[in-house]
């Protein structure tokens, strides 16, 4: 696997022809050819101001087809390429318009692509329209929160929780309806500090509406949050304070 | 004294003939040479010849020695009058093909010119490399500037977002707190107002109850006598004899009276009918008379009376 991802990138044509020629190479059946073309594309499109060259309709459709390729390396590379494309606003808009979200949500289960997909989704959520589109993924994310596996790396968990926070910021009501507070509570007392921080941030987003505040008080989340205040990390304290601040507005929390 | 130049064709020193035929003259001793040159010549004998004869020559060799000619050059060469000769012959093979005619190369015309390129004539590295370096460095700088600017832009965007989030997080709970406060106050106010209203209602109810009670008491005070009076009025308390007389005796009495009266009436009616018949008959007769009078255009009162008109109406 590492041998393939270290394969030298395909030769790049000069000027305007770089991207179209590489896109042609993507259509060829050979797996190595595709991997090399993808690596070359990532290098080309990472240069500033060259990203939007790739935003033609045909190219994006091609990428969508490749997302469902059998080879996990190819899928991982395509996710990296999409991540590079999403650095630009027009790229984000094009990705959302071309309805990339359903295949991406499939790839959330895929171990090699998972991290890149999370990074990509967090980039998509930078703008509010992106967050609104991400809400369609919310049921799947809540299900994922439910059936939690312990073998995931911390970084992926942190990314997942930050993505949840973006979704909650967009529409906390929907999350509250699917019982988000109860599912999120165990994460607050999880081992790693990063996970606790991210969980507290998500909880803060949840406790903005009135219903969320009530639930936070009901589910007795506040002691765990208060424990976070003892940590030395600034951001952890920040997030914990945020949760308590939002929740303290209600009369019940004062009690 | 100017030497006269002899004719070169007659100069004995110039060798004539084939090089391999005659012995070399200058290898001969000078005595022999002189004796050879004593042959009569057509040359004029003059002071030149005399001078030549009297010229001092190399002294004779010592007894028992001989002058030998020696080469004094640095490189000795073997002097011989018989040159080396080697015979070679060649003959082309009788059966060989005629070789091809060699390619005709025209004789070279024109002037030969040559030139020599020295170091630094054609290509000066320092000069040539300058524009390339400028482009390379420029492009690299441009690219790196763009990348740095992109990163800075992203960082600025993230910072802006963070600032916005901070502001939002600062203001939101404040807003919520105020909302909560407002809600509490409003609830309190409404609760108090509801309480007040309820109190008022209760008071009113109590007052109404009291009033109602007073009224009913007042009414009920003379209820019993009025009830009794009305009952009595309605006839619930009755004297049985009186009732019996009323129910049985009086109706029969009244019936009898009625029948008598009816008979009277009937008699009167009959009488009335008869009277009317008579009146009508008398009127009809009078009508005929008046009709006859009317033909005479009589304007008397009895003609223009209504009864008459009515009678006329009857007849016409």
XYZ file of C-alpha atoms in Angstrom:
571
model
C 0.000 0.000 0.000
C 2.758 2.455 0.896
C 4.607 1.500 -2.227
C 1.653 2.563 -4.314
C 1.079 5.854 -2.608
C 4.720 6.715 -3.070
C 4.502 6.139 -6.810
C 5.894 9.082 -8.754
C 3.224 11.373 -10.106
C 2.435 11.323 -13.797
C 4.120 13.908 -16.006
C 2.225 17.139 -16.100
C 1.643 19.102 -19.282
C 2.373 22.780 -19.301
C -0.195 25.509 -18.898
C -3.799 24.991 -19.843
C -3.464 21.386 -20.828
C -2.308 20.090 -17.473
C -5.663 19.304 -15.960
C -7.512 18.064 -19.057
C -4.765 15.605 -19.973
C -4.596 14.239 -16.467
C -8.354 13.930 -16.449
C -8.104 11.823 -19.584
C -5.659 9.571 -17.830
C -8.151 9.032 -15.053
C -10.472 7.350 -17.477
C -7.977 4.648 -18.363
C -8.565 1.246 -16.789
C -5.147 0.707 -15.207
C -5.007 1.174 -11.443
C -1.422 2.432 -11.322
C -2.076 4.932 -14.072
C -4.988 6.294 -12.132
C -3.034 6.534 -8.915
C -0.235 8.428 -10.582
C -2.618 10.749 -12.375
C -4.391 11.455 -9.089
C -1.120 12.213 -7.336
C -0.149 14.605 -10.141
C -3.550 16.274 -9.994
C -3.230 16.816 -6.268
C 0.135 18.508 -6.797
C -1.147 20.694 -9.608
C -4.350 21.763 -7.927
C -2.644 22.483 -4.643
C -0.823 25.396 -6.265
C -2.593 28.627 -5.492
C -5.110 29.893 -8.057
C -5.076 26.652 -10.001
C -7.726 24.904 -8.011
C -10.753 26.282 -9.840
C -9.409 24.976 -13.166
C -10.698 21.572 -12.303
C -14.241 22.612 -11.592
C -15.770 21.461 -14.839
C -18.849 19.314 -14.810
C -17.292 16.301 -16.477
C -14.337 16.206 -14.163
C -16.472 16.222 -11.050
C -18.654 13.450 -12.398
C -15.538 11.457 -13.128
C -14.392 11.924 -9.560
C -17.759 10.828 -8.297
C -17.456 7.609 -10.262
C -13.980 7.054 -8.895
C -15.225 7.466 -5.333
C -16.939 4.146 -5.727
C -13.886 2.390 -7.070
C -12.947 -0.972 -5.525
C -9.423 0.009 -4.673
C -9.132 1.785 -1.319
C -5.978 3.653 -2.401
C -7.821 5.235 -5.292
C -10.669 6.241 -3.012
C -8.273 7.749 -0.492
C -6.515 9.745 -3.196
C -9.800 11.019 -4.587
C -10.777 12.169 -1.108
C -7.476 14.020 -0.802
C -8.111 15.669 -4.155
C -11.571 16.767 -3.070
C -10.054 18.094 0.137
C -7.684 20.266 -1.921
C -10.550 21.440 -4.119
C -12.623 22.394 -1.103
C -10.067 24.954 -0.039
C -11.679 27.413 -2.462
C -15.165 28.799 -2.057
C -16.139 28.050 -5.625
C -14.840 24.543 -5.101
C -17.030 24.082 -2.068
C -20.045 25.396 -3.885
C -19.381 23.167 -6.860
C -19.008 20.117 -4.634
C -22.268 20.837 -2.892
C -24.066 21.522 -6.141
C -22.813 18.307 -7.696
C -24.271 16.373 -4.765
C -21.155 14.741 -3.465
C -22.584 14.248 -0.037
C -24.252 10.844 -0.482
C -21.124 9.037 -1.733
C -19.051 10.813 0.907
C -21.360 9.646 3.622
C -20.797 6.091 2.380
C -17.097 6.621 2.708
C -17.398 7.528 6.368
C -17.348 3.830 7.112
C -14.184 3.289 5.144
C -11.079 3.186 7.352
C -8.425 4.681 5.033
C -10.613 7.508 3.787
C -12.335 8.359 7.031
C -9.953 11.019 8.259
C -9.799 12.795 4.902
C -13.560 12.704 4.562
C -13.926 14.303 7.974
C -11.450 17.020 7.049
C -13.289 17.582 3.810
C -16.652 17.825 5.547
C -15.278 20.264 8.088
C -14.036 22.431 5.223
C -17.443 22.233 3.578
C -19.033 23.415 6.802
C -17.048 26.617 6.902
C -19.892 28.448 5.234
C -23.451 28.434 6.457
C -24.872 27.072 3.234
C -22.490 24.173 3.570
C -23.702 23.554 7.089
C -27.269 23.502 5.926
C -26.379 20.892 3.340
C -24.548 18.908 5.971
C -27.724 18.632 7.947
C -28.832 15.949 5.543
C -26.026 13.851 6.979
C -27.170 14.415 10.522
C -29.169 11.192 10.978
C -26.227 9.140 9.820
C -23.888 10.964 12.151
C -26.210 10.476 15.085
C -26.372 6.783 14.307
C -22.609 6.703 14.208
C -22.510 8.390 17.562
C -24.746 5.706 18.902
C -22.843 2.718 17.684
C -19.518 3.974 18.915
C -16.416 1.853 18.450
C -13.491 2.291 20.744
C -10.813 1.404 18.211
C -10.980 4.694 16.383
C -8.052 6.999 16.693
C -8.369 10.096 18.772
C -7.865 12.411 15.868
C -10.724 10.898 13.932
C -12.942 11.138 17.005
C -12.032 14.781 17.486
C -12.781 15.517 13.849
C -16.083 13.686 14.116
C -17.082 15.652 17.190
C -16.134 18.982 15.619
C -18.242 18.057 12.616
C -21.104 17.322 14.964
C -20.599 20.706 16.528
C -20.981 22.381 13.128
C -24.178 20.465 12.477
C -25.520 21.364 15.894
C -24.766 24.998 15.326
C -26.770 24.929 12.127
C -29.830 23.228 13.536
C -29.808 22.281 17.197
C -33.485 21.404 17.267
C -33.102 18.482 14.920
C -30.228 17.161 16.974
C -32.162 17.482 20.188
C -34.980 15.519 18.676
C -32.598 12.643 18.042
C -31.433 12.582 21.625
C -28.052 14.124 21.082
C -27.442 15.182 24.670
C -27.773 11.699 26.054
C -25.494 10.279 23.402
C -22.882 12.971 23.879
C -22.741 12.832 27.654
C -20.472 9.774 27.950
C -17.865 11.464 25.762
C -17.376 14.209 28.259
C -15.752 11.900 30.713
C -13.796 10.000 28.116
C -10.080 9.515 28.544
C -8.360 11.859 26.125
C -8.479 15.582 26.683
C -9.059 16.373 23.028
C -12.174 14.271 22.929
C -13.521 15.909 26.083
C -12.828 19.340 24.629
C -14.572 18.555 21.386
C -17.507 16.972 23.190
C -17.836 20.042 25.385
C -17.822 22.281 22.325
C -20.570 20.190 20.781
C -22.537 20.339 24.003
C -22.174 24.097 24.008
C -23.709 24.273 20.565
C -26.523 22.032 21.746
C -27.336 24.107 24.776
C -28.116 27.250 22.843
C -31.850 26.671 22.393
C -34.116 26.495 25.357
C -34.894 22.812 24.961
C -31.225 22.019 24.932
C -30.658 23.878 28.161
C -33.444 21.990 29.797
C -32.091 18.676 28.622
C -28.608 19.510 29.749
C -29.935 20.131 33.215
C -32.104 17.058 33.124
C -29.456 14.658 32.039
C -27.121 15.763 34.799
C -24.358 16.605 32.415
C -23.178 19.555 34.439
C -21.006 17.689 36.940
C -18.966 16.145 34.139
C -18.648 19.553 32.540
C -17.564 21.075 35.810
C -14.848 18.445 36.063
C -13.474 19.798 32.800
C -12.993 23.155 34.396
C -10.268 21.706 36.511
C -8.172 20.904 33.461
C -5.309 23.197 32.652
C -5.979 23.414 28.952
C -7.431 26.784 28.056
C -9.747 25.572 25.407
C -11.190 22.854 27.608
C -11.938 25.430 30.254
C -13.430 27.682 27.601
C -15.788 25.066 26.297
C -16.836 23.923 29.726
C -17.494 27.517 30.738
C -19.553 27.966 27.629
C -21.777 25.048 28.436
C -22.312 26.188 31.983
C -22.922 29.740 30.829
C -25.644 28.711 28.458
C -27.221 26.358 30.895
C -27.125 28.802 33.788
C -29.607 31.037 32.091
C -32.414 28.731 33.079
C -33.801 28.754 36.528
C -33.459 25.010 36.911
C -29.734 25.130 36.465
C -29.439 27.775 39.127
C -30.940 25.284 41.473
C 87.960 44.294 -59.540
C 84.801 43.115 -60.950
C 84.694 39.513 -61.691
C 83.279 38.702 -64.982
C 80.582 36.178 -64.786
C 81.195 33.360 -67.068
C 78.597 31.704 -69.084
C 76.748 29.336 -66.858
C 76.405 26.902 -69.701
C 80.237 26.657 -69.796
C 80.820 26.585 -66.129
C 82.579 23.376 -65.271
C 81.238 23.436 -61.872
C 77.663 22.898 -63.098
C 77.056 19.313 -63.458
C 75.610 18.040 -66.633
C 74.141 14.796 -67.539
C 72.495 12.046 -65.683
C 73.185 12.025 -62.041
C 74.178 8.362 -62.064
C 76.654 8.508 -64.915
C 79.600 10.661 -64.071
C 81.667 10.736 -61.000
C 81.229 13.644 -58.702
C 83.691 16.340 -59.585
C 84.108 17.823 -56.208
C 85.238 14.526 -54.808
C 88.305 14.822 -56.948
C 91.484 16.334 -55.615
C 92.217 19.820 -56.698
C 95.332 18.778 -58.633
C 93.269 16.490 -60.750
C 90.760 19.187 -61.230
C 93.338 21.566 -62.391
C 94.742 19.121 -64.832
C 91.304 18.439 -66.136
C 90.633 22.040 -66.557
C 93.730 22.572 -68.674
C 91.926 21.470 -71.725
C 91.611 24.186 -74.207
C 88.519 26.096 -73.761
C 86.918 28.744 -75.792
C 86.990 30.909 -72.819
C 89.295 33.837 -73.023
C 92.296 33.463 -71.014
C 92.626 36.456 -68.996
C 93.538 37.827 -65.730
C 90.734 35.828 -64.231
C 92.333 32.558 -65.167
C 95.649 33.707 -64.065
C 94.241 34.815 -60.867
C 92.651 31.457 -60.448
C 95.887 29.670 -61.083
C 97.773 31.784 -58.730
C 95.224 31.596 -56.041
C 96.541 30.087 -52.873
C 95.328 26.655 -52.435
C 95.242 24.284 -49.590
C 98.802 23.346 -48.808
C 99.948 19.963 -49.950
C 99.630 17.113 -47.541
C 102.594 16.116 -45.488
C 104.630 13.222 -46.685
C 102.851 10.016 -46.102
C 99.507 11.669 -45.470
C 96.748 12.378 -47.734
C 94.123 15.055 -47.674
C 90.778 13.551 -47.213
C 87.528 15.299 -47.684
C 85.511 15.301 -44.512
C 82.015 16.408 -43.949
C 81.715 18.923 -41.200
C 77.974 19.057 -41.042
C 76.308 17.937 -37.914
C 74.542 15.173 -39.573
C 76.776 13.001 -41.574
C 75.533 11.604 -44.760
C 76.996 8.885 -46.803
C 78.252 10.288 -50.040
C 78.195 7.980 -52.926
C 77.703 8.330 -56.578
C 75.818 5.191 -56.870
C 72.431 5.869 -55.574
C 70.521 3.089 -54.117
C 68.313 1.553 -56.596
C 65.595 -0.798 -56.003
C 63.522 -2.228 -58.687
C 59.875 -2.714 -58.247
C 57.293 -3.442 -60.744
C 53.603 -3.704 -60.670
C 51.181 -5.098 -62.933
C 47.462 -5.063 -62.527
C 45.792 -8.391 -62.375
C 44.599 -9.287 -65.860
C 41.338 -10.623 -64.540
C 40.457 -7.797 -62.207
C 37.507 -5.681 -63.127
C 38.014 -2.254 -64.137
C 37.752 -0.226 -61.011
C 35.065 2.366 -60.865
C 35.736 5.774 -61.998
C 36.478 7.839 -59.014
C 33.943 10.451 -58.161
C 34.545 13.660 -59.825
C 35.450 16.280 -57.383
C 35.603 19.636 -58.905
C 38.712 21.515 -58.318
C 38.442 23.748 -55.390
C 37.889 27.303 -56.247
C 37.687 30.180 -53.955
C 39.700 31.291 -51.095
C 40.254 29.194 -48.069
C 39.306 30.889 -44.900
C 39.807 29.631 -41.393
C 38.653 30.778 -38.050
C 39.294 29.812 -34.486
C 36.829 30.180 -31.599
C 38.386 30.903 -28.313
C 36.924 30.651 -24.802
C 34.291 33.236 -24.112
C 33.727 34.214 -27.766
C 30.401 32.544 -28.395
C 28.871 31.837 -25.027
C 29.283 33.829 -21.859
C 27.663 31.926 -19.047
C 27.286 34.935 -16.791
C 25.300 36.899 -19.347
C 23.160 34.075 -20.625
C 22.180 32.826 -17.253
C 20.860 36.140 -16.047
C 17.410 36.182 -17.702
C 16.840 32.527 -16.860
C 17.745 33.172 -13.263
C 15.518 36.204 -13.161
C 12.560 34.201 -14.411
C 13.239 31.297 -12.093
C 13.660 33.440 -9.070
C 10.743 35.622 -10.021
C 8.396 32.727 -10.557
C 9.454 31.039 -7.384
C 8.931 34.206 -5.449
C 5.587 34.757 -7.080
C 4.455 31.238 -6.317
C 5.617 31.421 -2.762
C 4.009 34.827 -2.319
C 0.748 33.440 -3.602
C 0.954 30.487 -1.265
C 1.795 32.681 1.676
C -0.996 35.055 0.797
C -3.401 32.173 0.508
C -2.401 30.901 3.903
C -2.695 34.340 5.379
C -6.086 34.765 3.803
C -7.232 31.509 5.270
C -5.825 32.446 8.632
C -7.571 35.800 8.450
C -10.832 34.067 7.575
C -10.464 31.664 10.462
C -9.622 34.517 12.785
C -12.665 36.403 11.605
C -14.830 33.374 12.164
C -13.382 32.887 15.593
C -13.983 36.511 16.450
C -17.543 36.180 15.255
C -18.047 33.024 17.283
C -16.648 34.713 20.341
C -18.950 37.670 19.923
C -21.829 35.334 19.368
C -20.981 33.327 22.440
C -20.712 36.475 24.429
C -23.954 37.952 23.283
C -26.107 34.850 23.013
C -26.226 33.909 26.705
C -26.764 37.541 27.539
C -29.708 37.541 25.178
C -30.950 34.303 26.641
C -30.528 35.577 30.127
C -32.528 38.659 29.318
C -35.134 36.581 27.579
C -35.329 34.299 30.559
C -35.604 37.270 32.857
C -38.331 38.755 30.740
C -40.150 35.478 30.693
C -39.934 35.128 34.444
C -41.161 38.643 34.985
C -43.972 38.186 32.572
C -44.995 34.961 34.204
C -44.877 36.578 37.604
C -46.927 39.457 36.385
C -49.460 37.240 34.789
C -49.656 35.062 37.823
C -50.279 38.077 39.984
C -52.847 39.430 37.614
C -54.564 36.093 37.485
C -54.590 35.962 41.232
C -56.012 39.426 41.424
C -58.632 38.594 38.906
C -59.564 35.479 40.773
C -59.823 37.432 43.980
C -62.051 39.953 42.301
C -64.200 37.238 40.887
C -64.527 35.595 44.211
C -65.541 38.825 45.783
C -68.065 39.393 43.126
C -69.383 35.931 43.539
C -69.672 36.397 47.225
C -71.528 39.644 46.760
C -73.853 38.031 44.275
C -74.482 35.195 46.604
C -75.324 37.533 49.370
C -77.622 39.527 47.178
C -79.239 36.422 45.878
C -79.714 35.101 49.342
C -81.280 38.340 50.495
C -83.560 38.434 47.537
C -84.644 34.893 47.907
C -85.223 35.373 51.526
C -87.302 38.402 50.759
C -89.251 36.532 48.191
C -89.607 33.487 50.196
C -90.889 35.512 53.051
C -94.266 35.984 51.500
C -93.986 32.895 49.473
C -96.127 30.744 51.609
C -99.090 33.092 51.889
C -98.918 33.891 48.214
C -98.740 30.249 47.376
C -101.726 29.565 49.523
C -103.552 32.494 48.026
C -102.817 31.428 44.523
C -103.836 27.903 45.274
C -106.983 29.147 46.706
C -107.392 31.317 43.686
C -106.834 28.443 41.376
C -109.468 26.595 43.209
C -107.474 23.883 44.768
C -109.229 24.422 48.047
C -112.820 23.926 47.316
C -116.026 23.215 49.052
C -117.188 19.830 47.792
C -120.925 20.700 47.856
C -120.334 23.862 45.975
C -118.171 21.945 43.480
C -120.774 19.348 43.036
C -123.449 21.954 42.427
C -121.187 23.658 39.950
C -120.183 20.553 38.046
C -123.423 18.801 37.847
C -126.327 21.120 38.481
C -125.318 24.223 36.725
C -124.473 22.642 33.365
C -127.814 21.018 33.159
C -129.466 24.224 34.098
C -127.534 26.108 31.519
C -128.335 23.547 28.851
C -131.965 23.920 29.520
C -131.722 27.675 29.401
C -129.827 27.435 26.230
C -132.358 25.274 24.527
C -135.149 27.624 25.504
C -133.217 30.556 24.245
C -132.431 28.736 21.011
C -136.046 28.133 20.474
C -136.720 31.800 20.965
C -134.044 32.658 18.537
C -135.282 30.331 15.920
C -138.739 31.788 16.200
C -137.380 35.271 15.784
C -135.350 34.232 12.787
C -138.339 32.790 11.074
C -140.184 35.954 11.690
C -137.317 37.995 10.351
C -137.256 35.984 7.217
C -140.840 36.421 6.488
C -140.619 40.137 7.072
C -137.710 40.401 4.686
C -139.554 38.523 1.995
C -142.409 40.886 2.200
C -140.151 43.906 2.054
C -138.441 42.602 -1.024
C -141.668 42.008 -2.842
C -142.945 45.480 -2.054
C -139.670 46.981 -3.197
C -139.812 45.155 -6.542
C -143.180 46.490 -7.245
C -142.096 50.002 -6.446
C -139.158 49.462 -8.770
C -141.371 48.786 -11.696
C -143.186 52.027 -11.092
C -140.018 53.986 -10.903
C -138.723 52.409 -14.063
C -141.671 53.673 -15.890
C -141.067 57.077 -14.378
C -137.471 57.062 -15.371
C -138.330 56.690 -18.993
C -139.980 60.035 -18.635
C -136.648 61.437 -17.374
C -137.830 62.144 -13.972
C -135.217 63.537 -11.633
C -137.071 62.870 -8.473
C -135.351 61.767 -5.443
C -136.795 58.332 -5.260
C -135.336 57.506 -8.666
C -131.850 58.511 -7.814
C -131.790 56.760 -4.583
C -129.419 53.960 -3.972
C -132.133 51.526 -3.313
C -133.512 52.236 -6.638
C -130.105 51.767 -8.234
C -129.726 48.638 -6.424
C -133.070 47.487 -7.622
C -132.132 48.375 -11.088
C -129.040 46.417 -10.706
C -131.142 43.553 -9.687
C -133.317 43.747 -12.756
C -130.636 44.395 -15.380
